[in-house]
Short mmCIF file of C-alpha atoms and ligand atoms in Angstrom, two decimals:
data_model
loop_
_atom_site.label_atom_id
_atom_site.label_comp_id
_atom_site.label_asym_id
_atom_site.label_seq_id
_atom_site.Cartn_x
_atom_site.Cartn_y
_atom_site.Cartn_z
CA UNK A 8 19.29 11.98 9.70
CA UNK A 9 22.22 12.59 7.36
CA UNK A 10 21.89 11.00 3.95
CA UNK A 11 23.40 11.45 0.53
CA UNK A 12 21.84 14.41 -1.24
CA UNK A 13 20.72 12.42 -4.28
CA UNK A 14 18.86 10.01 -1.97
CA UNK A 15 17.16 12.88 -0.12
CA UNK A 16 16.12 14.53 -3.37
CA UNK A 17 14.82 11.24 -4.80
CA UNK A 18 12.82 10.56 -1.62
CA UNK A 19 11.30 14.02 -1.84
CA UNK A 20 10.07 13.38 -5.37
CA UNK A 21 12.67 15.21 -7.44
CA UNK A 22 13.17 12.24 -9.75
CA UNK A 23 15.13 9.01 -9.82
CA UNK A 24 18.54 8.99 -8.09
CA UNK A 25 20.42 9.38 -11.37
CA UNK A 26 18.33 12.42 -12.29
CA UNK A 27 19.02 13.88 -8.83
CA UNK A 28 22.74 13.30 -9.27
CA UNK A 29 22.52 15.30 -12.49
CA UNK A 30 20.85 18.17 -10.65
CA UNK A 31 23.80 18.21 -8.25
CA UNK A 32 26.38 17.98 -11.08
CA UNK A 33 24.64 20.84 -12.87
CA UNK A 34 25.13 22.98 -9.74
CA UNK A 35 21.41 23.46 -9.17
CA UNK A 36 21.47 22.22 -5.60
CA UNK A 37 22.77 24.25 -2.67
CA UNK A 38 23.15 23.24 0.97
CA UNK A 39 23.05 26.17 3.38
CA UNK A 40 23.73 28.55 0.48
CA UNK A 41 26.75 26.70 -0.89
CA UNK A 42 26.66 24.79 -4.18
CA UNK A 43 26.56 21.09 -3.33
CA UNK A 44 29.05 18.50 -4.51
CA UNK A 45 28.24 15.02 -5.70
CA UNK A 46 28.45 12.52 -2.82
CA UNK A 47 27.77 15.20 -0.22
CA UNK A 48 25.54 14.31 2.71
CA UNK A 49 22.95 16.53 4.39
CA UNK A 50 20.17 16.37 6.95
CA UNK A 51 16.88 17.71 5.53
CA UNK A 52 15.64 18.51 9.05
CA UNK A 53 18.68 20.63 9.88
CA UNK A 54 20.18 21.92 6.61
CA UNK A 55 18.58 24.26 4.14
CA UNK A 56 18.58 22.47 0.81
CA UNK A 57 17.58 24.46 -2.27
CA UNK A 58 16.99 23.60 -5.90
CA UNK A 59 17.43 26.58 -8.23
CA UNK A 60 17.48 28.66 -5.02
CA UNK A 61 13.98 27.43 -3.99
CA UNK A 62 13.87 25.43 -0.74
CA UNK A 63 12.95 21.78 -1.20
CA UNK A 64 9.95 20.55 0.74
CA UNK A 65 10.62 20.31 4.46
CA UNK A 66 9.18 17.76 6.84
CA UNK A 67 6.22 20.07 7.54
CA UNK A 68 5.06 20.03 3.97
CA UNK A 69 6.30 16.61 3.04
CA UNK A 70 3.96 13.81 2.09
CA UNK A 71 4.83 10.35 3.31
CA UNK A 72 3.57 6.96 2.20
CA UNK A 73 3.84 3.91 4.39
CA UNK A 74 3.36 0.25 3.44
CA UNK A 75 2.20 -1.69 6.49
CA UNK A 76 1.95 -5.48 6.80
CA UNK A 77 -1.22 -5.53 8.87
CA UNK A 78 -1.77 -8.41 11.28
CA UNK A 79 -5.28 -9.79 11.91
CA UNK A 80 -7.20 -8.14 14.75
CA UNK A 81 -6.46 -4.47 13.95
CA UNK A 82 -9.20 -2.12 12.77
CA UNK A 83 -8.52 0.12 9.77
CA UNK A 84 -9.67 3.34 11.32
CA UNK A 85 -7.97 6.54 12.30
CA UNK A 86 -9.93 7.24 15.42
CA UNK A 87 -12.30 4.87 17.11
CA UNK A 88 -12.64 5.33 20.86
CA UNK A 89 -14.20 1.88 21.10
CA UNK A 90 -11.62 0.00 19.03
CA UNK A 91 -9.19 -2.02 21.12
CA UNK A 92 -6.49 -2.09 18.48
CA UNK A 93 -6.22 0.00 15.32
CA UNK A 94 -3.65 0.10 12.53
CA UNK A 95 -2.61 3.52 13.85
CA UNK A 96 -1.05 1.73 16.86
CA UNK A 97 1.40 0.06 14.46
CA UNK A 98 2.69 3.31 12.91
CA UNK A 99 2.86 5.35 16.13
CA UNK A 100 6.48 6.32 15.61
CA UNK A 101 5.73 7.97 12.25
CA UNK A 102 5.49 11.65 13.14
CA UNK A 103 3.16 12.58 10.29
CA UNK A 104 -0.62 12.68 10.48
CA UNK A 105 -1.33 9.45 8.63
CA UNK A 106 -4.63 7.90 7.61
CA UNK A 107 -5.28 4.47 6.04
CA UNK A 108 -5.69 4.39 2.23
CA UNK A 109 -8.83 2.29 1.91
CA UNK A 110 -9.63 -0.53 4.25
CA UNK A 111 -8.98 -4.11 5.14
CA UNK A 112 -11.40 -5.92 7.46
CA UNK A 113 -10.35 -6.30 11.06
CA UNK A 114 -9.38 -9.92 10.47
CA UNK A 115 -7.80 -9.46 7.03
CA UNK A 116 -4.03 -9.33 7.04
CA UNK A 117 -1.46 -7.93 4.68
CA UNK A 118 -0.63 -4.94 2.55
CA UNK A 119 -2.16 -1.66 3.67
CA UNK A 120 -1.00 1.82 2.68
CA UNK A 121 -1.15 4.82 5.00
CA UNK A 122 -0.36 8.41 4.06
CA UNK A 123 -0.86 12.05 5.02
CA UNK A 124 -1.60 12.87 1.35
CA UNK A 125 -5.37 13.18 0.94
CA UNK A 126 -5.12 13.73 -2.80
CA UNK A 127 -3.24 10.44 -3.20
CA UNK A 128 -5.93 8.64 -1.18
CA UNK A 129 -8.65 10.13 -3.39
CA UNK A 130 -6.88 8.91 -6.52
CA UNK A 131 -6.15 5.40 -5.27
CA UNK A 132 -9.54 4.76 -3.68
CA UNK A 133 -11.69 6.33 -6.40
CA UNK A 134 -13.99 3.64 -7.90
CA UNK A 135 -12.85 4.58 -11.43
CA UNK A 136 -9.19 3.92 -10.55
CA UNK A 137 -8.22 0.44 -11.69
CA UNK A 138 -5.57 -1.15 -9.50
CA UNK A 139 -5.18 -4.89 -9.02
CA UNK A 140 -5.37 -6.21 -5.49
CA UNK A 141 -4.14 -9.73 -4.93
CA UNK A 142 -5.37 -11.75 -1.96
CA UNK A 143 -4.51 -15.22 -0.72
CA UNK A 144 -7.59 -16.85 0.77
CA UNK A 145 -7.85 -20.00 2.87
CA UNK A 146 -11.29 -21.40 2.26
CA UNK A 147 -13.25 -24.06 4.10
CA UNK A 148 -14.10 -26.93 1.76
CA UNK A 149 -13.00 -27.95 -1.70
CA UNK A 150 -13.23 -25.15 -4.24
CA UNK A 151 -14.20 -26.65 -7.60
CA UNK A 152 -13.50 -25.52 -11.15
CA UNK A 153 -17.18 -24.67 -11.40
CA UNK A 154 -16.99 -22.50 -8.24
CA UNK A 155 -14.07 -20.60 -9.72
CA UNK A 156 -15.86 -20.04 -13.01
CA UNK A 157 -18.95 -18.74 -11.19
CA UNK A 158 -16.93 -16.29 -9.11
CA UNK A 159 -14.71 -15.15 -11.97
CA UNK A 160 -17.75 -14.10 -13.97
CA UNK A 161 -18.95 -11.89 -11.13
CA UNK A 162 -21.66 -12.17 -8.49
CA UNK A 163 -24.39 -9.81 -7.37
CA UNK A 164 -23.11 -7.85 -4.39
CA UNK A 165 -24.95 -4.91 -2.82
CA UNK A 166 -27.40 -5.01 -5.77
CA UNK A 167 -24.69 -4.78 -8.46
CA UNK A 168 -22.62 -7.31 -10.33
CA UNK A 169 -18.95 -7.46 -9.38
CA UNK A 170 -16.47 -7.08 -12.25
CA UNK A 171 -14.92 -10.20 -13.69
CA UNK A 172 -11.88 -11.21 -11.66
CA UNK A 173 -9.13 -13.79 -11.67
CA UNK A 174 -9.00 -16.73 -9.28
CA UNK A 175 -6.07 -19.14 -9.22
CA UNK A 176 -6.59 -22.40 -7.36
CA UNK A 177 -3.45 -23.14 -5.34
CA UNK A 178 -4.29 -26.41 -3.61
CA UNK A 179 -6.56 -28.45 -1.35
CA UNK A 180 -5.60 -29.85 2.05
CA UNK A 181 -7.67 -32.99 2.52
CA UNK A 182 -6.90 -33.39 6.24
CA UNK A 183 -8.01 -29.86 7.05
CA UNK A 184 -10.62 -29.72 4.26
CA UNK A 185 -9.27 -26.33 3.22
CA UNK A 186 -8.56 -24.84 -0.20
CA UNK A 187 -6.09 -22.09 -1.00
CA UNK A 188 -6.92 -19.61 -3.76
CA UNK A 189 -5.33 -16.45 -5.08
CA UNK A 190 -7.93 -13.84 -5.88
CA UNK A 191 -7.14 -10.80 -8.02
CA UNK A 192 -9.76 -8.05 -8.01
CA UNK A 193 -9.62 -4.34 -8.71
CA UNK A 194 -12.77 -3.33 -6.91
CA UNK A 195 -12.94 -2.62 -3.21
CA UNK A 196 -16.48 -3.46 -2.17
CA UNK A 197 -16.96 -4.09 1.52
CA UNK A 198 -15.88 -7.63 2.46
CA UNK A 199 -15.82 -8.44 -1.25
CA UNK A 200 -13.65 -11.57 -1.20
CA UNK A 201 -15.39 -13.02 1.86
CA UNK A 202 -18.81 -12.35 0.33
CA UNK A 203 -17.82 -13.84 -3.00
CA UNK A 204 -16.93 -17.17 -1.39
CA UNK A 205 -19.87 -16.97 1.02
CA UNK A 206 -22.15 -16.78 -2.05
CA UNK A 207 -21.02 -20.32 -3.01
CA UNK A 208 -21.19 -21.43 0.63
CA UNK A 209 -17.45 -21.73 1.08
CA UNK A 210 -16.43 -19.53 4.02
CA UNK A 211 -13.10 -17.72 3.97
CA UNK A 212 -11.13 -18.69 7.07
CA UNK A 213 -8.12 -16.46 6.51
CA UNK A 214 -7.47 -13.63 4.07
CA UNK A 215 -4.23 -11.82 3.26
CA UNK A 216 -3.70 -9.02 0.75
CA UNK A 217 -0.31 -9.78 -0.75
CA UNK A 218 -0.12 -7.25 -3.60
CA UNK A 219 -1.45 -3.84 -4.53
CA UNK A 220 -0.59 -2.91 -8.13
CA UNK A 221 3.21 -3.17 -8.32
CA UNK A 222 3.66 -3.32 -4.52
CA UNK A 223 4.27 -6.52 -2.59
CA UNK A 224 4.94 -7.45 1.05
CA UNK A 225 8.53 -8.46 0.26
CA UNK A 226 10.85 -7.65 3.16
CA UNK A 227 8.08 -6.31 5.40
CA UNK A 228 7.36 -8.63 8.34
CA UNK A 229 3.87 -8.84 9.81
CA UNK A 230 3.22 -5.86 12.11
CA UNK A 231 6.01 -3.75 10.57
CA UNK A 232 6.12 -1.12 7.82
CA UNK A 233 8.39 0.63 5.35
CA UNK A 234 8.25 3.96 3.52
CA UNK A 235 7.52 4.06 -0.20
CA UNK A 236 9.92 5.93 -2.46
CA UNK A 237 8.56 8.70 -4.67
CA UNK A 238 9.21 6.44 -7.66
CA UNK A 239 6.90 3.84 -6.14
CA UNK A 240 4.26 6.48 -5.39
CA UNK A 241 4.40 7.85 -8.92
CA UNK A 242 4.26 4.33 -10.39
CA UNK A 243 1.15 3.61 -8.28
CA UNK A 244 -0.65 6.71 -9.53
CA UNK A 245 0.02 5.65 -13.11
CA UNK A 246 -1.33 2.11 -12.71
CA UNK A 247 -3.91 1.36 -15.38
N1 URA B 21 -12.19 -8.53 0.75
C1 URA B 21 -12.62 -8.84 1.97
O1 URA B 21 -13.53 -9.64 2.12
N2 URA B 21 -12.02 -8.26 3.01
C2 URA B 21 -11.00 -7.39 2.90
O2 URA B 21 -10.49 -6.89 3.90
C3 URA B 21 -10.57 -7.08 1.61
C4 URA B 21 -11.17 -7.65 0.55
#
């Protein structure tokens, strides 16, 4: 697809758009051997784009990062012959060999990243990497101040105490006897949020991850996805 050169370069990780415009103005970018002009369009699949006479990454070597708004009922697995529906079904038209970055339970909805960049996945999912994950949980029963304090301090899960976390009470529906809480954790223990509330005998009825570090679900409808820009990818790797 034809796009403005500065947009192509920015998407391929050569810096912010303004920086990429400068590269063009400085005459460092050529398209099919000819020095490119600012505003020029090109198709990275068809044209040879070079920076200082070195070809930019082509689609074969390019890493892509996808933000999916996962619906409930899809397994986070790359290949499972027994799974009826997997998140891979939702990104079928992406022609890169994607894998999910971490996991959400089958019935958890919301923000899930997929990529073909194994190094990125190692960074983001490494236990020492601190990245906030925000969930909205619908919980059976009335969650009390005391419950929140207990959970915020950490509970014993899989033989180890969970790190302190933040829980914001968002309301109680008397008719349905359901509470809504925002839960912000940076760990990724299996079924962590569900197990936290189960430990105080308040089952989670619905769980949605709404944020991952600086990323949100804004503009991405359930069951659809968008690509991350290189700026977003770089910002994610720098999250502390
Ligand atoms: N916590 C859970 O219980 N499930 C998820 O999918 C993610 C966090």
